[in-house]
PDB file of C-alpha atoms in Angstrom:
ATOM      1  CA  MET A   1      -0.001  -0.018  -0.094  1.00 78.00           C
ATOM      2  CA  PHE A   2       1.080   3.632  -0.679  1.00 91.00           C
ATOM      3  CA  THR A   3       3.480   5.680   2.063  1.00 95.00           C
ATOM      4  CA  LEU A   4       2.878   9.333   2.907  1.00 96.00           C
ATOM      5  CA  GLU A   5       6.264   9.015   2.105  1.00 97.00           C
ATOM      6  CA  GLN A   6       5.598   8.019  -1.540  1.00 96.00           C
ATOM      7  CA  LEU A   7       3.458  10.359  -2.091  1.00 96.00           C
ATOM      8  CA  THR A   8       5.431  13.135  -0.862  1.00 97.00           C
ATOM      9  CA  PHE A   9       8.124  12.485  -3.852  1.00 97.00           C
ATOM     10  CA  ALA A  10       5.049  12.047  -6.166  1.00 97.00           C
ATOM     11  CA  TRP A  11       4.315  15.756  -5.449  1.00 97.00           C
ATOM     12  CA  ALA A  12       8.233  16.755  -5.935  1.00 96.00           C
ATOM     13  CA  GLN A  13       7.351  16.281  -9.254  1.00 95.00           C
ATOM     14  CA  VAL A  14       4.609  17.435 -10.247  1.00 96.00           C
ATOM     15  CA  ARG A  15       5.491  20.527  -8.586  1.00 94.00           C
ATOM     16  CA  GLY A  16       8.903  20.969 -10.642  1.00 91.00           C
ATOM     17  CA  GLY A  17       6.259  20.368 -14.402  1.00 89.00           C
ATOM     18  CA  SER A  18       3.573  22.672 -15.444  1.00 88.00           C
ATOM     19  CA  ARG A  19       2.068  25.005 -12.988  1.00 88.00           C
ATOM     20  CA  THR A  20      -1.545  25.242 -14.668  1.00 90.00           C
ATOM     21  CA  ALA A  21      -4.722  24.460 -13.112  1.00 94.00           C
ATOM     22  CA  GLY A  22      -7.210  21.401 -13.666  1.00 94.00           C
ATOM     23  CA  VAL A  23     -10.882  21.808 -13.526  1.00 95.00           C
ATOM     24  CA  ASP A  24     -10.824  22.657 -10.256  1.00 95.00           C
ATOM     25  CA  GLY A  25      -9.006  26.193 -11.055  1.00 95.00           C
ATOM     26  CA  ILE A  26      -6.318  24.948  -8.423  1.00 96.00           C
ATOM     27  CA  THR A  27      -2.908  25.788  -9.375  1.00 95.00           C
ATOM     28  CA  VAL A  28       0.622  24.068  -8.764  1.00 96.00           C
ATOM     29  CA  ASP A  29       1.506  26.772  -6.444  1.00 95.00           C
ATOM     30  CA  TRP A  30      -2.067  27.251  -4.226  1.00 95.00           C
ATOM     31  CA  PHE A  31      -1.651  23.276  -4.352  1.00 96.00           C
ATOM     32  CA  ALA A  32       1.680  23.725  -2.548  1.00 96.00           C
ATOM     33  CA  ALA A  33       0.805  26.587   0.286  1.00 96.00           C
ATOM     34  CA  SER A  34      -1.582  23.655   1.898  1.00 95.00           C
ATOM     35  CA  ALA A  35       0.804  20.621   0.239  1.00 96.00           C
ATOM     36  CA  ASP A  36       1.402  19.288   4.424  1.00 96.00           C
ATOM     37  CA  GLU A  37      -2.248  19.230   5.139  1.00 96.00           C
ATOM     38  CA  GLN A  38      -3.554  18.093   1.088  1.00 97.00           C
ATOM     39  CA  LEU A  39      -1.624  15.116   0.545  1.00 97.00           C
ATOM     40  CA  PRO A  40      -2.961  13.075   4.025  1.00 97.00           C
ATOM     41  CA  ILE A  41      -6.209  13.633   3.115  1.00 97.00           C
ATOM     42  CA  ILE A  42      -5.005  12.119  -0.359  1.00 97.00           C
ATOM     43  CA  LEU A  43      -3.253   9.316   1.374  1.00 97.00           C
ATOM     44  CA  ARG A  44      -6.485   8.446   3.395  1.00 97.00           C
ATOM     45  CA  HIS A  45      -8.691   8.355  -0.004  1.00 96.00           C
ATOM     46  CA  LEU A  46      -6.335   6.244  -1.481  1.00 96.00           C
ATOM     47  CA  GLN A  47      -5.436   3.604   1.259  1.00 94.00           C
ATOM     48  CA  GLN A  48      -9.535   3.429   1.988  1.00 94.00           C
ATOM     49  CA  GLU A  49     -10.017   2.726  -1.650  1.00 93.00           C
ATOM     50  CA  THR A  50     -12.080   5.866  -1.762  1.00 95.00           C
ATOM     51  CA  TYR A  51     -10.414   8.222  -3.689  1.00 96.00           C
ATOM     52  CA  ALA A  52     -12.165   9.822  -7.135  1.00 95.00           C
ATOM     53  CA  THR A  53     -10.674  11.089 -10.053  1.00 96.00           C
ATOM     54  CA  SER A  54     -11.703  14.413 -11.780  1.00 96.00           C
ATOM     55  CA  PRO A  55     -12.159  14.891 -15.857  1.00 96.00           C
ATOM     56  CA  ALA A  56      -8.911  16.944 -17.078  1.00 96.00           C
ATOM     57  CA  LYS A  57      -9.395  20.303 -18.580  1.00 95.00           C
ATOM     58  CA  GLY A  58      -9.374  20.013 -22.176  1.00 92.00           C
ATOM     59  CA  PHE A  59      -7.820  22.530 -25.183  1.00 89.00           C
ATOM     60  CA  TYR A  60      -6.886  22.419 -28.568  1.00 88.00           C
ATOM     61  CA  VAL A  61      -3.710  23.034 -30.437  1.00 87.00           C
ATOM     62  CA  PRO A  62      -3.040  23.373 -33.947  1.00 86.00           C
ATOM     63  CA  LYS A  63      -1.884  20.340 -35.826  1.00 78.00           C
ATOM     64  CA  LYS A  64       0.988  21.549 -38.348  1.00 75.00           C
ATOM     65  CA  ASN A  65      -0.862  19.726 -41.141  1.00 71.00           C
ATOM     66  CA  GLY A  66      -3.998  22.349 -39.930  1.00 72.00           C
ATOM     67  CA  GLY A  67      -5.732  19.660 -38.310  1.00 78.00           C
ATOM     68  CA  LYS A  68      -6.402  20.488 -33.913  1.00 83.00           C
ATOM     69  CA  ARG A  69      -4.799  17.594 -31.238  1.00 85.00           C
ATOM     70  CA  LEU A  70      -7.141  17.711 -27.715  1.00 88.00           C
ATOM     71  CA  ILE A  71      -4.947  18.147 -25.082  1.00 90.00           C
ATOM     72  CA  GLY A  72      -5.652  17.091 -21.439  1.00 92.00           C
ATOM     73  CA  ILE A  73      -4.590  18.906 -18.095  1.00 94.00           C
ATOM     74  CA  SER A  74      -5.550  16.542 -15.211  1.00 96.00           C
ATOM     75  CA  THR A  75      -6.448  18.784 -11.452  1.00 97.00           C
ATOM     76  CA  VAL A  76      -3.229  18.784  -9.274  1.00 97.00           C
ATOM     77  CA  ARG A  77      -3.891  16.508  -7.088  1.00 97.00           C
ATOM     78  CA  ASP A  78      -4.777  13.715  -9.772  1.00 97.00           C
ATOM     79  CA  ARG A  79      -1.198  14.450 -10.951  1.00 97.00           C
ATOM     80  CA  VAL A  80      -0.272  13.256  -8.396  1.00 98.00           C
ATOM     81  CA  VAL A  81      -1.940  10.400  -7.849  1.00 98.00           C
ATOM     82  CA  GLN A  82      -0.811  10.063 -11.933  1.00 97.00           C
ATOM     83  CA  ARG A  83       2.640  10.469 -10.834  1.00 97.00           C
ATOM     84  CA  LEU A  84       2.529   8.138  -7.579  1.00 97.00           C
ATOM     85  CA  LEU A  85       1.788   5.598 -10.022  1.00 97.00           C
ATOM     86  CA  LEU A  86       3.769   6.148 -12.685  1.00 96.00           C
ATOM     87  CA  ASP A  87       6.245   5.132 -10.123  1.00 95.00           C
ATOM     88  CA  GLU A  88       4.520   1.888  -9.523  1.00 95.00           C
ATOM     89  CA  LEU A  89       4.423   0.785 -12.886  1.00 96.00           C
ATOM     90  CA  TYR A  90       8.127   1.325 -13.452  1.00 94.00           C
ATOM     91  CA  PHE A  91       9.969  -1.597 -13.273  1.00 94.00           C
ATOM     92  CA  PRO A  92       6.957  -3.844 -14.448  1.00 95.00           C
ATOM     93  CA  LEU A  93       7.366  -1.796 -16.901  1.00 96.00           C
ATOM     94  CA  GLU A  94      10.753  -1.929 -18.180  1.00 95.00           C
ATOM     95  CA  ASP A  95      11.295  -5.230 -17.595  1.00 95.00           C
ATOM     96  CA  THR A  96       8.450  -6.262 -20.058  1.00 96.00           C
ATOM     97  CA  PHE A  97       9.763  -2.927 -22.705  1.00 97.00           C
ATOM     98  CA  VAL A  98      12.224  -4.315 -25.631  1.00 95.00           C
ATOM     99  CA  ASP A  99      15.222  -2.223 -25.969  1.00 94.00           C
ATOM    100  CA  CYS A 100      14.136  -0.958 -29.709  1.00 95.00           C
ATOM    101  CA  SER A 101      11.671   2.160 -28.211  1.00 96.00           C
ATOM    102  CA  TYR A 102      13.047   5.077 -26.829  1.00 95.00           C
ATOM    103  CA  ALA A 103      10.553   7.412 -25.493  1.00 94.00           C
ATOM    104  CA  TYR A 104       8.981   7.873 -22.264  1.00 94.00           C
ATOM    105  CA  ARG A 105      11.416   6.587 -21.264  1.00 94.00           C
ATOM    106  CA  PRO A 106      14.388   7.590 -18.480  1.00 92.00           C
ATOM    107  CA  GLY A 107      17.222   7.525 -19.248  1.00 92.00           C
ATOM    108  CA  ARG A 108      16.300   7.170 -23.001  1.00 93.00           C
ATOM    109  CA  ASN A 109      15.912   9.268 -25.987  1.00 91.00           C
ATOM    110  CA  ILE A 110      16.206  10.574 -29.613  1.00 88.00           C
ATOM    111  CA  GLN A 111      19.627  10.901 -30.082  1.00 88.00           C
ATOM    112  CA  GLN A 112      19.970   7.373 -28.506  1.00 91.00           C
ATOM    113  CA  ALA A 113      16.763   5.811 -30.846  1.00 91.00           C
ATOM    114  CA  VAL A 114      19.190   7.493 -34.075  1.00 87.00           C
ATOM    115  CA  GLN A 115      22.647   5.839 -33.097  1.00 88.00           C
ATOM    116  CA  HIS A 116      20.512   2.210 -32.872  1.00 91.00           C
ATOM    117  CA  LEU A 117      19.451   3.107 -36.690  1.00 87.00           C
ATOM    118  CA  TYR A 118      22.635   4.320 -37.908  1.00 85.00           C
ATOM    119  CA  ARG A 119      23.662   0.478 -37.062  1.00 86.00           C
ATOM    120  CA  TYR A 120      21.744  -0.952 -39.158  1.00 83.00           C
ATOM    121  CA  TYR A 121      23.151   1.091 -42.393  1.00 77.00           C
ATOM    122  CA  GLN A 122      26.467   2.384 -41.455  1.00 74.00           C
ATOM    123  CA  TYR A 123      27.907  -0.705 -43.387  1.00 73.00           C
ATOM    124  CA  GLN A 124      25.804  -1.597 -46.038  1.00 80.00           C
ATOM    125  CA  PRO A 125      22.664   0.382 -47.654  1.00 80.00           C
ATOM    126  CA  LYS A 126      19.387   0.311 -46.405  1.00 87.00           C
ATOM    127  CA  TRP A 127      15.701   1.086 -47.550  1.00 92.00           C
ATOM    128  CA  ILE A 128      14.242   3.101 -44.767  1.00 91.00           C
ATOM    129  CA  ILE A 129      10.102   3.287 -43.952  1.00 94.00           C
ATOM    130  CA  LYS A 130       9.522   6.075 -41.615  1.00 93.00           C
ATOM    131  CA  THR A 131       6.179   6.407 -40.715  1.00 93.00           C
ATOM    132  CA  ASP A 132       3.519   7.157 -37.839  1.00 93.00           C
ATOM    133  CA  ILE A 133       0.543   6.021 -36.111  1.00 96.00           C
ATOM    134  CA  ALA A 134      -2.882   8.004 -36.845  1.00 93.00           C
ATOM    135  CA  ASN A 135      -4.454   9.410 -33.688  1.00 92.00           C
ATOM    136  CA  PHE A 136      -2.566   7.185 -31.783  1.00 95.00           C
ATOM    137  CA  PHE A 137      -3.387   8.272 -27.927  1.00 95.00           C
ATOM    138  CA  ASP A 138      -7.178   9.125 -28.965  1.00 93.00           C
ATOM    139  CA  ASN A 139      -7.077   5.123 -30.600  1.00 95.00           C
ATOM    140  CA  LEU A 140      -6.023   2.861 -27.939  1.00 97.00           C
ATOM    141  CA  THR A 141      -8.349   0.271 -27.548  1.00 97.00           C
ATOM    142  CA  TRP A 142      -8.661  -0.077 -23.164  1.00 97.00           C
ATOM    143  CA  ALA A 143      -9.451  -3.554 -23.138  1.00 97.00           C
ATOM    144  CA  LEU A 144      -6.530  -4.306 -25.177  1.00 97.00           C
ATOM    145  CA  LEU A 145      -4.791  -2.188 -22.186  1.00 97.00           C
ATOM    146  CA  LEU A 146      -6.103  -3.803 -19.210  1.00 96.00           C
ATOM    147  CA  THR A 147      -5.281  -7.264 -19.976  1.00 96.00           C
ATOM    148  CA  ALA A 148      -1.189  -5.722 -20.541  1.00 97.00           C
ATOM    149  CA  LEU A 149      -1.647  -4.281 -17.673  1.00 97.00           C
ATOM    150  CA  GLU A 150      -3.012  -7.098 -15.803  1.00 96.00           C
ATOM    151  CA  GLN A 151       0.421  -9.462 -17.261  1.00 95.00           C
ATOM    152  CA  LEU A 152       2.451  -6.873 -15.617  1.00 95.00           C
ATOM    153  CA  ASN A 153       0.883  -8.684 -11.655  1.00 91.00           C
ATOM    154  CA  LEU A 154       0.419  -4.763 -10.697  1.00 93.00           C
ATOM    155  CA  GLU A 155      -1.440  -4.764  -7.490  1.00 93.00           C
ATOM    156  CA  PRO A 156      -5.301  -4.532  -7.547  1.00 94.00           C
ATOM    157  CA  VAL A 157      -5.213  -0.878  -6.325  1.00 94.00           C
ATOM    158  CA  VAL A 158      -2.826   0.266  -8.468  1.00 95.00           C
ATOM    159  CA  LEU A 159      -4.982  -1.312 -11.394  1.00 96.00           C
ATOM    160  CA  GLN A 160      -8.461  -0.143 -10.505  1.00 96.00           C
ATOM    161  CA  LEU A 161      -6.876   3.150 -10.134  1.00 97.00           C
ATOM    162  CA  ILE A 162      -5.264   2.850 -13.793  1.00 97.00           C
ATOM    163  CA  GLU A 163      -8.796   2.172 -14.595  1.00 96.00           C
ATOM    164  CA  GLN A 164     -10.417   5.035 -13.505  1.00 96.00           C
ATOM    165  CA  HIS A 165      -7.790   8.151 -14.385  1.00 96.00           C
ATOM    166  CA  LEU A 166      -8.805   5.953 -18.113  1.00 95.00           C
ATOM    167  CA  ASN A 167     -12.489   6.266 -17.225  1.00 95.00           C
ATOM    168  CA  SER A 168     -12.924   9.634 -15.961  1.00 94.00           C
ATOM    169  CA  GLY A 169     -12.820  11.866 -18.946  1.00 94.00           C
ATOM    170  CA  ILE A 170     -12.468  15.105 -20.290  1.00 95.00           C
ATOM    171  CA  ILE A 171     -14.367  18.780 -19.999  1.00 95.00           C
ATOM    172  CA  VAL A 172     -13.768  20.512 -23.315  1.00 93.00           C
ATOM    173  CA  ALA A 173     -15.647  24.671 -23.327  1.00 91.00           C
ATOM    174  CA  GLY A 174     -18.160  22.947 -20.299  1.00 91.00           C
ATOM    175  CA  GLN A 175     -18.943  19.940 -22.134  1.00 93.00           C
ATOM    176  CA  PHE A 176     -17.762  16.103 -20.400  1.00 95.00           C
ATOM    177  CA  ILE A 177     -16.455  14.160 -23.433  1.00 92.00           C
ATOM    178  CA  ASN A 178     -15.566  10.570 -22.515  1.00 92.00           C
ATOM    179  CA  SER A 179     -15.026   8.901 -25.986  1.00 90.00           C
ATOM    180  CA  GLY A 180     -14.277   5.271 -23.906  1.00 93.00           C
ATOM    181  CA  LYS A 181     -11.482   4.714 -25.916  1.00 95.00           C
ATOM    182  CA  GLY A 182      -7.658   6.658 -25.470  1.00 94.00           C
ATOM    183  CA  VAL A 183      -5.269   8.126 -23.473  1.00 95.00           C
ATOM    184  CA  LEU A 184      -4.907  11.413 -22.124  1.00 91.00           C
ATOM    185  CA  GLN A 185      -2.850  13.621 -24.533  1.00 88.00           C
ATOM    186  CA  GLY A 186      -0.536  15.726 -21.980  1.00 82.00           C
ATOM    187  CA  GLY A 187      -0.778  13.283 -19.456  1.00 91.00           C
ATOM    188  CA  THR A 188       1.369  11.881 -16.621  1.00 94.00           C
ATOM    189  CA  LEU A 189       0.525   8.027 -17.256  1.00 96.00           C
ATOM    190  CA  SER A 190      -0.075   8.041 -20.967  1.00 95.00           C
ATOM    191  CA  GLY A 191       3.455   7.738 -22.833  1.00 95.00           C
ATOM    192  CA  ALA A 192       4.244   4.667 -20.829  1.00 96.00           C
ATOM    193  CA  LEU A 193       0.707   3.673 -21.659  1.00 97.00           C
ATOM    194  CA  ALA A 194       0.826   4.412 -25.246  1.00 96.00           C
ATOM    195  CA  ASN A 195       4.328   1.845 -24.556  1.00 97.00           C
ATOM    196  CA  LEU A 196       2.847  -0.139 -23.148  1.00 97.00           C
ATOM    197  CA  TYR A 197       0.197  -1.095 -25.780  1.00 98.00           C
ATOM    198  CA  LEU A 198       3.285  -1.391 -28.350  1.00 98.00           C
ATOM    199  CA  THR A 199       5.682  -3.635 -26.793  1.00 97.00           C
ATOM    200  CA  GLY A 200       2.980  -6.341 -28.592  1.00 97.00           C
ATOM    201  CA  PHE A 201       4.250  -5.131 -31.735  1.00 97.00           C
ATOM    202  CA  ASP A 202       7.417  -4.495 -30.786  1.00 97.00           C
ATOM    203  CA  ARG A 203       7.588  -8.036 -30.037  1.00 97.00           C
ATOM    204  CA  LYS A 204       6.503  -9.147 -33.021  1.00 97.00           C
ATOM    205  CA  CYS A 205       8.962  -6.811 -35.272  1.00 97.00           C
ATOM    206  CA  LEU A 206      11.776  -7.847 -33.775  1.00 96.00           C
ATOM    207  CA  SER A 207      10.968 -11.483 -33.736  1.00 97.00           C
ATOM    208  CA  ASN A 208      10.470 -11.320 -37.441  1.00 97.00           C
ATOM    209  CA  ASN A 209      13.588 -10.308 -37.548  1.00 95.00           C
ATOM    210  CA  ILE A 210      12.695  -6.391 -38.242  1.00 96.00           C
ATOM    211  CA  ASN A 211      14.753  -3.890 -37.847  1.00 95.00           C
ATOM    212  CA  LEU A 212      12.483  -1.953 -36.022  1.00 96.00           C
ATOM    213  CA  VAL A 213      13.697   1.765 -33.841  1.00 95.00           C
ATOM    214  CA  ARG A 214      10.468   3.231 -32.064  1.00 96.00           C
ATOM    215  CA  TYR A 215      10.282   6.498 -30.610  1.00 94.00           C
ATOM    216  CA  GLY A 216       6.181   6.899 -29.728  1.00 93.00           C
ATOM    217  CA  ASP A 217       4.363   6.443 -32.011  1.00 94.00           C
ATOM    218  CA  ASP A 218       7.112   7.487 -34.882  1.00 92.00           C
ATOM    219  CA  PHE A 219       9.023   4.529 -35.991  1.00 94.00           C
ATOM    220  CA  VAL A 220      11.436   3.851 -38.700  1.00 94.00           C
ATOM    221  CA  ILE A 221      12.175   0.577 -40.413  1.00 95.00           C
ATOM    222  CA  ALA A 222      15.728  -0.754 -42.241  1.00 93.00           C
ATOM    223  CA  CYS A 223      15.383  -3.260 -44.677  1.00 94.00           C
ATOM    224  CA  SER A 224      17.797  -4.837 -46.954  1.00 92.00           C
ATOM    225  CA  SER A 225      16.112  -4.357 -50.371  1.00 94.00           C
ATOM    226  CA  TRP A 226      12.624  -2.201 -51.740  1.00 95.00           C
ATOM    227  CA  ASN A 227      10.919  -5.280 -52.213  1.00 96.00           C
ATOM    228  CA  GLU A 228      11.617  -6.256 -48.648  1.00 96.00           C
ATOM    229  CA  ALA A 229      10.327  -2.516 -47.457  1.00 96.00           C
ATOM    230  CA  ASN A 230       7.045  -2.601 -49.222  1.00 97.00           C
ATOM    231  CA  ARG A 231       6.375  -6.575 -47.566  1.00 97.00           C
ATOM    232  CA  ILE A 232       7.228  -5.419 -43.874  1.00 97.00           C
ATOM    233  CA  LEU A 233       4.934  -2.107 -44.935  1.00 97.00           C
ATOM    234  CA  ASP A 234       1.911  -5.151 -45.481  1.00 97.00           C
ATOM    235  CA  ARG A 235       3.309  -7.103 -42.696  1.00 97.00           C
ATOM    236  CA  ILE A 236       3.375  -4.340 -39.816  1.00 97.00           C
ATOM    237  CA  THR A 237       0.182  -2.204 -41.354  1.00 97.00           C
ATOM    238  CA  ALA A 238      -1.832  -5.324 -40.291  1.00 98.00           C
ATOM    239  CA  TRP A 239      -0.078  -6.390 -37.409  1.00 98.00           C
ATOM    240  CA  LEU A 240      -1.068  -2.796 -36.030  1.00 98.00           C
ATOM    241  CA  GLY A 241      -4.703  -2.785 -37.446  1.00 97.00           C
ATOM    242  CA  GLU A 242      -5.014  -6.458 -35.362  1.00 97.00           C
ATOM    243  CA  VAL A 243      -4.581  -4.047 -32.131  1.00 97.00           C
ATOM    244  CA  TYR A 244      -7.257  -1.105 -34.186  1.00 97.00           C
ATOM    245  CA  LEU A 245      -4.726   0.873 -34.706  1.00 98.00           C
ATOM    246  CA  THR A 246      -3.331   2.470 -38.418  1.00 97.00           C
ATOM    247  CA  LEU A 247      -0.958   3.903 -40.103  1.00 97.00           C
ATOM    248  CA  GLN A 248      -0.943   8.078 -41.816  1.00 93.00           C
ATOM    249  CA  PRO A 249      -0.303   7.388 -45.625  1.00 94.00           C
ATOM    250  CA  GLU A 250       0.391  10.992 -45.562  1.00 91.00           C
ATOM    251  CA  LYS A 251       3.364  10.183 -43.096  1.00 91.00           C
ATOM    252  CA  THR A 252       4.442   6.650 -45.048  1.00 95.00           C
ATOM    253  CA  GLN A 253       7.497   6.950 -47.461  1.00 93.00           C
ATOM    254  CA  ILE A 254      10.144   4.249 -48.375  1.00 94.00           C
ATOM    255  CA  TYR A 255      13.142   6.118 -48.424  1.00 91.00           C
ATOM    256  CA  ILE A 256      15.686   4.721 -50.608  1.00 88.00           C
ATOM    257  CA  PRO A 257      19.853   4.732 -49.950  1.00 86.00           C
ATOM    258  CA  ASP A 258      20.416   7.621 -51.047  1.00 78.00           C
ATOM    259  CA  ASP A 259      17.834   9.876 -49.331  1.00 81.00           C
ATOM    260  CA  GLU A 260      18.434  12.231 -46.484  1.00 79.00           C
ATOM    261  CA  PHE A 261      15.323  12.317 -44.267  1.00 76.00           C
ATOM    262  CA  THR A 262      14.286  13.750 -40.415  1.00 78.00           C
ATOM    263  CA  PHE A 263      13.565  11.717 -37.604  1.00 79.00           C
ATOM    264  CA  TRP A 264      11.886  13.835 -34.705  1.00 75.00           C
ATOM    265  CA  GLY A 265      13.634  16.566 -35.856  1.00 74.00           C
ATOM    266  CA  ILE A 266      17.048  15.349 -37.027  1.00 70.00           C
ATOM    267  CA  ASP A 267      18.666  15.457 -39.849  1.00 70.00           C
ATOM    268  CA  LEU A 268      19.624  11.678 -40.814  1.00 67.00           C
ATOM    269  CA  PRO A 269      22.734  11.886 -42.941  1.00 58.00           C
ATOM    270  CA  MET A 270      22.686  10.189 -46.360  1.00 45.00           C
ATOM    271  CA  VAL A 271      23.788   6.232 -46.322  1.00 41.00           C
ATOM    272  CA  ARG A 272      26.796   7.310 -49.304  1.00 40.00           C
ATOM    273  CA  PHE A 273      28.220   9.034 -47.185  1.00 37.00           C
ATOM    274  CA  MET A 274      28.359   7.187 -43.932  1.00 41.00           C
ATOM    275  CA  HIS A 275      29.831   4.425 -45.769  1.00 40.00           C
ATOM    276  CA  LEU A 276      32.605   6.652 -47.480  1.00 34.00           C
ATOM    277  CA  HIS A 277      32.790   8.377 -43.969  1.00 37.00           C
ATOM    278  CA  HIS A 278      33.112   4.724 -42.337  1.00 37.00           C
ATOM    279  CA  ARG A 279      35.376   3.225 -44.837  1.00 33.00           C
ATOM    280  CA  ASN A 280      37.839   6.067 -44.903  1.00 32.00           C
ATOM    281  CA  LEU A 281      38.539   6.074 -41.683  1.00 29.00           C
ATOM    282  CA  TYR A 282      38.894   1.884 -41.706  1.00 31.00           C
ATOM    283  CA  SER A 283      41.437   2.851 -44.001  1.00 29.00           C
ATOM    284  CA  ARG A 284      42.854   5.497 -41.850  1.00 31.00           C
ATOM    285  CA  GLY A 285      43.280   3.268 -39.054  1.00 37.00           C
ATOM    286  CA  ASN A 286      45.118   0.513 -41.121  1.00 37.00           C
ATOM    287  CA  GLY A 287      47.704   2.758 -43.233  1.00 36.00           C
TER     288      GLY A 287
END
């Protein structure tokens, strides 16, 4: 069961993040003024299993493609509990995740993902599939996600609280919305839950010798030929369909070995340049 020490540590993490208030109007600074009183109250509700999650406060931000993305801000007290749950999930999730995923994991970053990709094509030409998943966070199926969580052998109270947060909904311009699927974009737990949702896909790729590198819902795959790239693209499209996800057609492309491309804002140099660079280094080392 949770302790005040754990809750205090979770509050410290939340205090260093966004200052924005949720639907109750309480900012981080306001909560801080009475944290010594509020944290024991939250703890008592958790221990008595009477804690109730509030809906998130929602607002839209524009996408680069002209669409809109719905972002949700939980109340400060809910963010503290979410952080507590995330800490509880850390070790079970890290024992489950595989090496090809890099987003939303402590100690991992996009630079490491790019280095991982380099290893696949630095010595020989590769065709690169680059794509991302359409409306990923909005389309996670709760039944599949909860099944994956159950397989982590979590304490029942942890599982119950996560499910409660999934069901809490969002309020946008005074209107309550609960779509019955998806996770809150901007939520403390969302990145970890999204990674868990795709872990089965990650494992399927690796077990089929597919050179996957994934950063959240964006990923790249290094292939040995144009034909192999097209075959793999068909396979991963089918596998994602099994978990009710689809690729974004306008963001799905196969790059030939001489093409430059961008992965999460990082420009990757041409494969031919990488070949010459490594060959010259080898030659100088043996000259």
